[in-house]
């Protein structure tokens, strides 16, 4: 059974870059859509982006975040990553990696603060 | 972007009651790629139903999903203590993937 685990800094300063990695265990990423989702405290989840690989890499981004987001995939390490540039306090949230809809990581709380 | 509107915002019920949750989409959800999740405090969303009416592996049969197009419903036939939580619908038939605002099922 696939399991996902997020890793990365939990505190990021305003205007800097948030970087997270998701490690997949218990099987291969395969052709799954590897997604990042975030959830600000007390609010609903928000999809950020997804990436998949089946011969070539396909990415898709939430238009509201597209200008600041990069998603990447390393199939040799069974990992995918998120980069969010120029963060502000509004980017404070629990960040989840997921193989939507069925498999989710436990989430990691990232706070943007000086 | 497909906007998902969930109603009601809060349901106040007792254990053993029946719960009916609604998710309405601003346009048709492609191939009924509509998921229902339950989220308990401090936990990730857990998939219950996908797509639209199929129970995910491990989902108890007191949960059922119905609907198509723009109107979807999650029914919990008899509420258990662990069902008092927040429920979200989510579509990924069209980009961007979107979530509803959630329905909180609280104990009366």
JSON list of C-alpha atoms in Angstrom, two decimals:
[
{"chain": "A", "resi": 1, "resn": "UNK", "atom": "CA", "xyz": [0.00, 0.00, 0.00]},
{"chain": "A", "resi": 2, "resn": "UNK", "atom": "CA", "xyz": [1.37, 3.36, -1.04]},
{"chain": "A", "resi": 3, "resn": "UNK", "atom": "CA", "xyz": [2.31, 5.82, 1.70]},
{"chain": "A", "resi": 4, "resn": "UNK", "atom": "CA", "xyz": [3.35, 9.45, 1.32]},
{"chain": "A", "resi": 5, "resn": "UNK", "atom": "CA", "xyz": [5.52, 11.57, 3.61]},
{"chain": "A", "resi": 6, "resn": "UNK", "atom": "CA", "xyz": [6.15, 15.30, 3.32]},
{"chain": "A", "resi": 7, "resn": "UNK", "atom": "CA", "xyz": [9.46, 16.81, 4.39]},
{"chain": "A", "resi": 8, "resn": "UNK", "atom": "CA", "xyz": [10.91, 20.30, 4.45]},
{"chain": "A", "resi": 9, "resn": "UNK", "atom": "CA", "xyz": [11.28, 23.42, 6.59]},
{"chain": "A", "resi": 10, "resn": "UNK", "atom": "CA", "xyz": [8.35, 24.30, 8.82]},
{"chain": "A", "resi": 11, "resn": "UNK", "atom": "CA", "xyz": [9.23, 27.98, 9.09]},
{"chain": "A", "resi": 12, "resn": "UNK", "atom": "CA", "xyz": [9.90, 30.21, 6.11]},
{"chain": "A", "resi": 13, "resn": "UNK", "atom": "CA", "xyz": [10.59, 33.93, 6.10]},
{"chain": "A", "resi": 14, "resn": "UNK", "atom": "CA", "xyz": [8.43, 36.32, 4.06]},
{"chain": "A", "resi": 15, "resn": "UNK", "atom": "CA", "xyz": [9.63, 36.83, 0.46]},
{"chain": "A", "resi": 16, "resn": "UNK", "atom": "CA", "xyz": [11.66, 33.61, 0.57]},
{"chain": "A", "resi": 17, "resn": "UNK", "atom": "CA", "xyz": [10.99, 30.24, -1.10]},
{"chain": "A", "resi": 18, "resn": "UNK", "atom": "CA", "xyz": [9.05, 27.36, 0.40]},
{"chain": "A", "resi": 19, "resn": "UNK", "atom": "CA", "xyz": [10.41, 23.96, -0.67]},
{"chain": "A", "resi": 20, "resn": "UNK", "atom": "CA", "xyz": [8.83, 20.62, 0.17]},
{"chain": "A", "resi": 21, "resn": "UNK", "atom": "CA", "xyz": [9.48, 17.04, -0.91]},
{"chain": "A", "resi": 22, "resn": "UNK", "atom": "CA", "xyz": [7.11, 14.10, -0.90]},
{"chain": "A", "resi": 23, "resn": "UNK", "atom": "CA", "xyz": [8.58, 10.62, -0.60]},
{"chain": "A", "resi": 24, "resn": "UNK", "atom": "CA", "xyz": [6.45, 7.73, -1.81]},
{"chain": "A", "resi": 25, "resn": "UNK", "atom": "CA", "xyz": [6.93, 4.32, -0.22]},
{"chain": "A", "resi": 26, "resn": "UNK", "atom": "CA", "xyz": [5.26, 0.94, -0.58]},
{"chain": "A", "resi": 27, "resn": "UNK", "atom": "CA", "xyz": [5.27, 1.05, -4.36]},
{"chain": "A", "resi": 28, "resn": "UNK", "atom": "CA", "xyz": [6.11, 3.09, -7.41]},
{"chain": "A", "resi": 29, "resn": "UNK", "atom": "CA", "xyz": [4.68, 6.48, -8.29]},
{"chain": "A", "resi": 30, "resn": "UNK", "atom": "CA", "xyz": [3.96, 4.99, -11.68]},
{"chain": "A", "resi": 31, "resn": "UNK", "atom": "CA", "xyz": [1.59, 7.06, -13.78]},
{"chain": "A", "resi": 32, "resn": "UNK", "atom": "CA", "xyz": [-0.29, 8.55, -10.83]},
{"chain": "A", "resi": 33, "resn": "UNK", "atom": "CA", "xyz": [-1.10, 12.26, -10.69]},
{"chain": "A", "resi": 34, "resn": "UNK", "atom": "CA", "xyz": [1.18, 13.49, -7.90]},
{"chain": "A", "resi": 35, "resn": "UNK", "atom": "CA", "xyz": [-0.45, 16.50, -6.30]},
{"chain": "A", "resi": 36, "resn": "UNK", "atom": "CA", "xyz": [0.21, 19.18, -3.72]},
{"chain": "A", "resi": 37, "resn": "UNK", "atom": "CA", "xyz": [-2.72, 20.53, -1.72]},
{"chain": "A", "resi": 38, "resn": "UNK", "atom": "CA", "xyz": [-2.69, 23.08, 1.09]},
{"chain": "A", "resi": 39, "resn": "UNK", "atom": "CA", "xyz": [-5.15, 23.93, 3.81]},
{"chain": "A", "resi": 40, "resn": "UNK", "atom": "CA", "xyz": [-4.95, 27.19, 5.78]},
{"chain": "A", "resi": 41, "resn": "UNK", "atom": "CA", "xyz": [-6.08, 26.85, 9.41]},
{"chain": "A", "resi": 42, "resn": "UNK", "atom": "CA", "xyz": [-9.87, 26.57, 9.61]},
{"chain": "A", "resi": 43, "resn": "UNK", "atom": "CA", "xyz": [-10.38, 26.65, 5.84]},
{"chain": "A", "resi": 44, "resn": "UNK", "atom": "CA", "xyz": [-11.05, 24.18, 3.06]},
{"chain": "A", "resi": 45, "resn": "UNK", "atom": "CA", "xyz": [-8.25, 22.50, 1.11]},
{"chain": "A", "resi": 46, "resn": "UNK", "atom": "CA", "xyz": [-6.81, 24.25, -1.95]},
{"chain": "A", "resi": 47, "resn": "UNK", "atom": "CA", "xyz": [-5.21, 22.34, -4.82]},
{"chain": "A", "resi": 48, "resn": "UNK", "atom": "CA", "xyz": [-1.83, 23.75, -5.84]},
{"chain": "A", "resi": 49, "resn": "UNK", "atom": "CA", "xyz": [-0.52, 21.59, -8.70]},
{"chain": "A", "resi": 50, "resn": "UNK", "atom": "CA", "xyz": [0.01, 18.09, -10.01]},
{"chain": "A", "resi": 51, "resn": "UNK", "atom": "CA", "xyz": [2.56, 16.25, -12.11]},
{"chain": "A", "resi": 52, "resn": "UNK", "atom": "CA", "xyz": [2.54, 12.89, -13.83]},
{"chain": "A", "resi": 53, "resn": "UNK", "atom": "CA", "xyz": [4.88, 10.87, -16.01]},
{"chain": "A", "resi": 54, "resn": "UNK", "atom": "CA", "xyz": [3.93, 8.36, -18.68]},
{"chain": "A", "resi": 55, "resn": "UNK", "atom": "CA", "xyz": [6.67, 8.71, -21.26]},
{"chain": "A", "resi": 56, "resn": "UNK", "atom": "CA", "xyz": [6.67, 12.44, -20.91]},
{"chain": "A", "resi": 57, "resn": "UNK", "atom": "CA", "xyz": [6.09, 14.74, -17.97]},
{"chain": "A", "resi": 58, "resn": "UNK", "atom": "CA", "xyz": [2.79, 16.57, -17.65]},
{"chain": "A", "resi": 59, "resn": "UNK", "atom": "CA", "xyz": [2.14, 19.35, -15.16]},
{"chain": "A", "resi": 60, "resn": "UNK", "atom": "CA", "xyz": [-0.89, 21.42, -14.24]},
{"chain": "A", "resi": 61, "resn": "UNK", "atom": "CA", "xyz": [-1.09, 24.38, -11.89]},
{"chain": "A", "resi": 62, "resn": "UNK", "atom": "CA", "xyz": [-3.79, 26.30, -10.05]},
{"chain": "A", "resi": 63, "resn": "UNK", "atom": "CA", "xyz": [-4.02, 29.60, -11.97]},
{"chain": "A", "resi": 64, "resn": "UNK", "atom": "CA", "xyz": [-4.14, 31.51, -8.68]},
{"chain": "A", "resi": 65, "resn": "UNK", "atom": "CA", "xyz": [-0.64, 30.28, -7.77]},
{"chain": "A", "resi": 66, "resn": "UNK", "atom": "CA", "xyz": [0.87, 29.42, -11.14]},
{"chain": "A", "resi": 67, "resn": "UNK", "atom": "CA", "xyz": [3.25, 32.37, -11.32]},
{"chain": "A", "resi": 68, "resn": "UNK", "atom": "CA", "xyz": [4.98, 31.33, -8.07]},
{"chain": "A", "resi": 69, "resn": "UNK", "atom": "CA", "xyz": [4.84, 27.51, -8.18]},
{"chain": "A", "resi": 70, "resn": "UNK", "atom": "CA", "xyz": [7.11, 24.83, -9.62]},
{"chain": "A", "resi": 71, "resn": "UNK", "atom": "CA", "xyz": [6.38, 21.12, -9.25]},
{"chain": "A", "resi": 72, "resn": "UNK", "atom": "CA", "xyz": [8.93, 18.46, -10.18]},
{"chain": "A", "resi": 73, "resn": "UNK", "atom": "CA", "xyz": [9.25, 14.69, -10.16]},
{"chain": "A", "resi": 74, "resn": "UNK", "atom": "CA", "xyz": [12.18, 12.32, -9.57]},
{"chain": "A", "resi": 75, "resn": "UNK", "atom": "CA", "xyz": [10.98, 8.83, -10.47]},
{"chain": "A", "resi": 76, "resn": "UNK", "atom": "CA", "xyz": [14.37, 7.29, -9.61]},
{"chain": "A", "resi": 77, "resn": "UNK", "atom": "CA", "xyz": [13.91, 8.41, -6.00]},
{"chain": "A", "resi": 78, "resn": "UNK", "atom": "CA", "xyz": [10.12, 7.97, -5.98]},
{"chain": "A", "resi": 79, "resn": "UNK", "atom": "CA", "xyz": [9.79, 11.61, -4.92]},
{"chain": "A", "resi": 80, "resn": "UNK", "atom": "CA", "xyz": [8.08, 14.74, -6.09]},
{"chain": "A", "resi": 81, "resn": "UNK", "atom": "CA", "xyz": [8.67, 18.29, -4.93]},
{"chain": "A", "resi": 82, "resn": "UNK", "atom": "CA", "xyz": [7.03, 21.69, -4.55]},
{"chain": "A", "resi": 83, "resn": "UNK", "atom": "CA", "xyz": [8.63, 25.09, -4.77]},
{"chain": "A", "resi": 84, "resn": "UNK", "atom": "CA", "xyz": [6.61, 28.21, -3.89]},
{"chain": "A", "resi": 85, "resn": "UNK", "atom": "CA", "xyz": [8.38, 31.53, -4.40]},
{"chain": "A", "resi": 86, "resn": "UNK", "atom": "CA", "xyz": [7.94, 34.91, -2.72]},
{"chain": "A", "resi": 87, "resn": "UNK", "atom": "CA", "xyz": [5.87, 33.61, 0.18]},
{"chain": "A", "resi": 88, "resn": "UNK", "atom": "CA", "xyz": [3.74, 35.79, 2.44]},
{"chain": "A", "resi": 89, "resn": "UNK", "atom": "CA", "xyz": [1.75, 35.14, 5.62]},
{"chain": "A", "resi": 90, "resn": "UNK", "atom": "CA", "xyz": [-1.16, 34.09, 3.38]},
{"chain": "A", "resi": 91, "resn": "UNK", "atom": "CA", "xyz": [0.85, 31.01, 2.41]},
{"chain": "A", "resi": 92, "resn": "UNK", "atom": "CA", "xyz": [0.80, 29.71, 6.00]},
{"chain": "A", "resi": 93, "resn": "UNK", "atom": "CA", "xyz": [-1.01, 26.36, 5.84]},
{"chain": "A", "resi": 94, "resn": "UNK", "atom": "CA", "xyz": [-0.80, 22.62, 6.24]},
{"chain": "A", "resi": 95, "resn": "UNK", "atom": "CA", "xyz": [0.74, 21.31, 3.02]},
{"chain": "A", "resi": 96, "resn": "UNK", "atom": "CA", "xyz": [-0.23, 17.83, 1.84]},
{"chain": "A", "resi": 97, "resn": "UNK", "atom": "CA", "xyz": [1.13, 15.69, -0.93]},
{"chain": "A", "resi": 98, "resn": "UNK", "atom": "CA", "xyz": [-1.42, 13.35, -2.41]},
{"chain": "A", "resi": 99, "resn": "UNK", "atom": "CA", "xyz": [-2.20, 10.90, -5.16]},
{"chain": "A", "resi": 100, "resn": "UNK", "atom": "CA", "xyz": [-5.65, 12.37, -5.64]},
{"chain": "A", "resi": 101, "resn": "UNK", "atom": "CA", "xyz": [-8.09, 11.15, -4.68]},
{"chain": "A", "resi": 102, "resn": "UNK", "atom": "CA", "xyz": [-7.07, 8.11, -2.72]},
{"chain": "A", "resi": 103, "resn": "UNK", "atom": "CA", "xyz": [-3.70, 8.48, -0.98]},
{"chain": "A", "resi": 104, "resn": "UNK", "atom": "CA", "xyz": [-2.64, 11.45, 1.14]},
{"chain": "A", "resi": 105, "resn": "UNK", "atom": "CA", "xyz": [0.37, 12.25, 3.27]},
{"chain": "A", "resi": 106, "resn": "UNK", "atom": "CA", "xyz": [-0.17, 13.25, 6.89]},
{"chain": "A", "resi": 107, "resn": "UNK", "atom": "CA", "xyz": [0.58, 16.88, 6.05]},
{"chain": "A", "resi": 108, "resn": "UNK", "atom": "CA", "xyz": [3.17, 19.33, 7.32]},
{"chain": "A", "resi": 109, "resn": "UNK", "atom": "CA", "xyz": [2.38, 22.72, 8.86]},
{"chain": "A", "resi": 110, "resn": "UNK", "atom": "CA", "xyz": [4.39, 25.50, 7.24]},
{"chain": "A", "resi": 111, "resn": "UNK", "atom": "CA", "xyz": [4.40, 28.93, 8.84]},
{"chain": "A", "resi": 112, "resn": "UNK", "atom": "CA", "xyz": [5.54, 32.07, 7.04]},
{"chain": "A", "resi": 113, "resn": "UNK", "atom": "CA", "xyz": [6.94, 34.50, 9.58]},
{"chain": "A", "resi": 114, "resn": "UNK", "atom": "CA", "xyz": [10.03, 36.58, 10.21]},
{"chain": "B", "resi": 1, "resn": "UNK", "atom": "CA", "xyz": [-13.14, 27.01, -12.71]},
{"chain": "B", "resi": 2, "resn": "UNK", "atom": "CA", "xyz": [-15.86, 24.75, -11.26]},
{"chain": "B", "resi": 3, "resn": "UNK", "atom": "CA", "xyz": [-17.17, 26.12, -7.97]},
{"chain": "B", "resi": 4, "resn": "UNK", "atom": "CA", "xyz": [-18.49, 23.50, -5.55]},
{"chain": "B", "resi": 5, "resn": "UNK", "atom": "CA", "xyz": [-21.09, 24.71, -3.05]},
{"chain": "B", "resi": 6, "resn": "UNK", "atom": "CA", "xyz": [-21.74, 22.46, -0.07]},
{"chain": "B", "resi": 7, "resn": "UNK", "atom": "CA", "xyz": [-24.84, 22.66, 2.09]},
{"chain": "B", "resi": 8, "resn": "UNK", "atom": "CA", "xyz": [-25.67, 22.93, 4.84]},
{"chain": "B", "resi": 9, "resn": "UNK", "atom": "CA", "xyz": [-22.64, 24.53, 6.42]},
{"chain": "B", "resi": 10, "resn": "UNK", "atom": "CA", "xyz": [-23.31, 22.74, 9.69]},
{"chain": "B", "resi": 11, "resn": "UNK", "atom": "CA", "xyz": [-25.50, 19.76, 10.59]},
{"chain": "B", "resi": 12, "resn": "UNK", "atom": "CA", "xyz": [-26.37, 19.22, 14.26]},
{"chain": "B", "resi": 13, "resn": "UNK", "atom": "CA", "xyz": [-27.37, 15.60, 14.76]},
{"chain": "B", "resi": 14, "resn": "UNK", "atom": "CA", "xyz": [-27.23, 12.75, 17.28]},
{"chain": "B", "resi": 15, "resn": "UNK", "atom": "CA", "xyz": [-25.54, 9.34, 17.02]},
{"chain": "B", "resi": 16, "resn": "UNK", "atom": "CA", "xyz": [-27.80, 6.99, 15.08]},
{"chain": "B", "resi": 17, "resn": "UNK", "atom": "CA", "xyz": [-29.32, 9.83, 13.01]},
{"chain": "B", "resi": 18, "resn": "UNK", "atom": "CA", "xyz": [-29.28, 9.97, 9.23]},
{"chain": "B", "resi": 19, "resn": "UNK", "atom": "CA", "xyz": [-27.16, 12.70, 7.62]},
{"chain": "B", "resi": 20, "resn": "UNK", "atom": "CA", "xyz": [-27.68, 14.08, 4.12]},
{"chain": "B", "resi": 21, "resn": "UNK", "atom": "CA", "xyz": [-24.98, 16.36, 2.68]},
{"chain": "B", "resi": 22, "resn": "UNK", "atom": "CA", "xyz": [-25.21, 18.21, -0.61]},
{"chain": "B", "resi": 23, "resn": "UNK", "atom": "CA", "xyz": [-22.56, 19.31, -3.12]},
{"chain": "B", "resi": 24, "resn": "UNK", "atom": "CA", "xyz": [-23.63, 21.43, -6.07]},
{"chain": "B", "resi": 25, "resn": "UNK", "atom": "CA", "xyz": [-21.27, 22.25, -8.95]},
{"chain": "B", "resi": 26, "resn": "UNK", "atom": "CA", "xyz": [-21.38, 25.45, -11.01]},
{"chain": "B", "resi": 27, "resn": "UNK", "atom": "CA", "xyz": [-21.04, 23.33, -14.16]},
{"chain": "B", "resi": 28, "resn": "UNK", "atom": "CA", "xyz": [-21.17, 19.66, -14.97]},
{"chain": "B", "resi": 29, "resn": "UNK", "atom": "CA", "xyz": [-18.40, 17.53, -13.44]},
{"chain": "B", "resi": 30, "resn": "UNK", "atom": "CA", "xyz": [-16.68, 15.63, -16.24]},
{"chain": "B", "resi": 31, "resn": "UNK", "atom": "CA", "xyz": [-17.22, 11.86, -15.96]},
{"chain": "B", "resi": 32, "resn": "UNK", "atom": "CA", "xyz": [-18.63, 12.46, -12.46]},
{"chain": "B", "resi": 33, "resn": "UNK", "atom": "CA", "xyz": [-15.07, 12.68, -11.13]},
{"chain": "B", "resi": 34, "resn": "UNK", "atom": "CA", "xyz": [-16.42, 13.77, -7.76]},
{"chain": "B", "resi": 35, "resn": "UNK", "atom": "CA", "xyz": [-14.93, 12.60, -4.46]},
{"chain": "B", "resi": 36, "resn": "UNK", "atom": "CA", "xyz": [-16.18, 12.84, -0.88]},
{"chain": "B", "resi": 37, "resn": "UNK", "atom": "CA", "xyz": [-13.78, 13.06, 2.06]},
{"chain": "B", "resi": 38, "resn": "UNK", "atom": "CA", "xyz": [-14.11, 13.03, 5.83]},
{"chain": "B", "resi": 39, "resn": "UNK", "atom": "CA", "xyz": [-11.62, 15.09, 7.82]},
{"chain": "B", "resi": 40, "resn": "UNK", "atom": "CA", "xyz": [-11.11, 14.85, 11.54]},
{"chain": "B", "resi": 41, "resn": "UNK", "atom": "CA", "xyz": [-9.17, 17.54, 13.47]},
{"chain": "B", "resi": 42, "resn": "UNK", "atom": "CA", "xyz": [-5.43, 17.32, 12.92]},
{"chain": "B", "resi": 43, "resn": "UNK", "atom": "CA", "xyz": [-5.75, 14.65, 10.22]},
{"chain": "B", "resi": 44, "resn": "UNK", "atom": "CA", "xyz": [-5.56, 14.56, 6.45]},
{"chain": "B", "resi": 45, "resn": "UNK", "atom": "CA", "xyz": [-8.78, 14.18, 4.48]},
{"chain": "B", "resi": 46, "resn": "UNK", "atom": "CA", "xyz": [-9.76, 10.53, 4.11]},
{"chain": "B", "resi": 47, "resn": "UNK", "atom": "CA", "xyz": [-11.42, 9.39, 0.89]},
{"chain": "B", "resi": 48, "resn": "UNK", "atom": "CA", "xyz": [-14.90, 7.92, 1.37]},
{"chain": "B", "resi": 49, "resn": "UNK", "atom": "CA", "xyz": [-16.59, 7.89, -2.03]},
{"chain": "B", "resi": 50, "resn": "UNK", "atom": "CA", "xyz": [-15.19, 8.04, -5.59]},
{"chain": "B", "resi": 51, "resn": "UNK", "atom": "CA", "xyz": [-16.28, 8.58, -8.29]},
{"chain": "B", "resi": 52, "resn": "UNK", "atom": "CA", "xyz": [-19.59, 9.98, -7.11]},
{"chain": "B", "resi": 53, "resn": "UNK", "atom": "CA", "xyz": [-21.17, 6.75, -5.86]},
{"chain": "B", "resi": 54, "resn": "UNK", "atom": "CA", "xyz": [-18.47, 4.11, -5.32]},
{"chain": "B", "resi": 55, "resn": "UNK", "atom": "CA", "xyz": [-17.28, 3.43, -1.80]},
{"chain": "B", "resi": 56, "resn": "UNK", "atom": "CA", "xyz": [-13.50, 3.54, -1.45]},
{"chain": "B", "resi": 57, "resn": "UNK", "atom": "CA", "xyz": [-11.68, 0.58, 0.04]},
{"chain": "B", "resi": 58, "resn": "UNK", "atom": "CA", "xyz": [-12.44, 0.39, 3.75]},
{"chain": "B", "resi": 59, "resn": "UNK", "atom": "CA", "xyz": [-15.40, 2.79, 3.66]},
{"chain": "B", "resi": 60, "resn": "UNK", "atom": "CA", "xyz": [-18.23, 1.45, 5.83]},
{"chain": "B", "resi": 61, "resn": "UNK", "atom": "CA", "xyz": [-21.50, 0.70, 4.04]},
{"chain": "B", "resi": 62, "resn": "UNK", "atom": "CA", "xyz": [-23.37, 3.29, 6.11]},
{"chain": "B", "resi": 63, "resn": "UNK", "atom": "CA", "xyz": [-21.85, 5.82, 3.64]},
{"chain": "B", "resi": 64, "resn": "UNK", "atom": "CA", "xyz": [-23.42, 6.18, 0.22]},
{"chain": "B", "resi": 65, "resn": "UNK", "atom": "CA", "xyz": [-22.95, 8.65, -2.60]},
{"chain": "B", "resi": 66, "resn": "UNK", "atom": "CA", "xyz": [-25.33, 9.58, -5.36]},
{"chain": "B", "resi": 67, "resn": "UNK", "atom": "CA", "xyz": [-25.85, 12.14, -8.08]},
{"chain": "B", "resi": 68, "resn": "UNK", "atom": "CA", "xyz": [-24.38, 13.14, -11.40]},
{"chain": "B", "resi": 69, "resn": "UNK", "atom": "CA", "xyz": [-23.70, 16.21, -13.48]},
{"chain": "B", "resi": 70, "resn": "UNK", "atom": "CA", "xyz": [-24.00, 19.14, -11.10]},
{"chain": "B", "resi": 71, "resn": "UNK", "atom": "CA", "xyz": [-25.81, 17.71, -8.07]},
{"chain": "B", "resi": 72, "resn": "UNK", "atom": "CA", "xyz": [-24.26, 15.20, -5.70]},
{"chain": "B", "resi": 73, "resn": "UNK", "atom": "CA", "xyz": [-25.25, 13.84, -2.30]},
{"chain": "B", "resi": 74, "resn": "UNK", "atom": "CA", "xyz": [-23.45, 12.01, 0.50]},
{"chain": "B", "resi": 75, "resn": "UNK", "atom": "CA", "xyz": [-25.69, 10.09, 2.89]},
{"chain": "B", "resi": 76, "resn": "UNK", "atom": "CA", "xyz": [-24.65, 8.59, 6.19]},
{"chain": "B", "resi": 77, "resn": "UNK", "atom": "CA", "xyz": [-27.42, 6.19, 7.20]},
{"chain": "B", "resi": 78, "resn": "UNK", "atom": "CA", "xyz": [-26.66, 6.00, 10.92]},
{"chain": "B", "resi": 79, "resn": "UNK", "atom": "CA", "xyz": [-24.10, 8.31, 12.46]},
{"chain": "B", "resi": 80, "resn": "UNK", "atom": "CA", "xyz": [-21.35, 6.72, 14.53]},
{"chain": "B", "resi": 81, "resn": "UNK", "atom": "CA", "xyz": [-19.27, 8.78, 17.01]},
{"chain": "B", "resi": 82, "resn": "UNK", "atom": "CA", "xyz": [-16.33, 8.87, 14.56]},
{"chain": "B", "resi": 83, "resn": "UNK", "atom": "CA", "xyz": [-18.52, 10.45, 11.88]},
{"chain": "B", "resi": 84, "resn": "UNK", "atom": "CA", "xyz": [-18.73, 13.79, 13.68]},
{"chain": "B", "resi": 85, "resn": "UNK", "atom": "CA", "xyz": [-16.24, 15.65, 11.51]},
{"chain": "B", "resi": 86, "resn": "UNK", "atom": "CA", "xyz": [-16.00, 17.91, 8.46]},
{"chain": "B", "resi": 87, "resn": "UNK", "atom": "CA", "xyz": [-16.88, 16.57, 5.01]},
{"chain": "B", "resi": 88, "resn": "UNK", "atom": "CA", "xyz": [-15.56, 17.93, 1.72]},
{"chain": "B", "resi": 89, "resn": "UNK", "atom": "CA", "xyz": [-16.47, 17.26, -1.87]},
{"chain": "B", "resi": 90, "resn": "UNK", "atom": "CA", "xyz": [-13.82, 17.65, -4.57]},
{"chain": "B", "resi": 91, "resn": "UNK", "atom": "CA", "xyz": [-13.85, 17.45, -8.37]},
{"chain": "B", "resi": 92, "resn": "UNK", "atom": "CA", "xyz": [-10.93, 16.68, -10.66]},
{"chain": "B", "resi": 93, "resn": "UNK", "atom": "CA", "xyz": [-12.73, 16.29, -13.96]},
{"chain": "B", "resi": 94, "resn": "UNK", "atom": "CA", "xyz": [-11.69, 19.80, -14.98]},
{"chain": "B", "resi": 95, "resn": "UNK", "atom": "CA", "xyz": [-8.68, 21.96, -14.23]},
{"chain": "B", "resi": 96, "resn": "UNK", "atom": "CA", "xyz": [-8.20, 23.40, -11.71]},
{"chain": "B", "resi": 97, "resn": "UNK", "atom": "CA", "xyz": [-9.10, 20.73, -9.17]},
{"chain": "B", "resi": 98, "resn": "UNK", "atom": "CA", "xyz": [-11.52, 22.33, -6.72]},
{"chain": "B", "resi": 99, "resn": "UNK", "atom": "CA", "xyz": [-12.92, 21.60, -3.27]},
{"chain": "B", "resi": 100, "resn": "UNK", "atom": "CA", "xyz": [-16.18, 22.59, -1.66]},
{"chain": "B", "resi": 101, "resn": "UNK", "atom": "CA", "xyz": [-16.30, 24.73, 1.46]},
{"chain": "B", "resi": 102, "resn": "UNK", "atom": "CA", "xyz": [-17.19, 21.78, 3.67]},
{"chain": "B", "resi": 103, "resn": "UNK", "atom": "CA", "xyz": [-20.07, 20.61, 5.85]},
{"chain": "B", "resi": 104, "resn": "UNK", "atom": "CA", "xyz": [-19.43, 20.19, 9.56]},
{"chain": "B", "resi": 105, "resn": "UNK", "atom": "CA", "xyz": [-21.41, 17.40, 11.19]},
{"chain": "B", "resi": 106, "resn": "UNK", "atom": "CA", "xyz": [-21.56, 18.18, 14.88]},
{"chain": "B", "resi": 107, "resn": "UNK", "atom": "CA", "xyz": [-23.12, 16.43, 17.80]},
{"chain": "B", "resi": 108, "resn": "UNK", "atom": "CA", "xyz": [-26.40, 17.89, 18.96]}
]
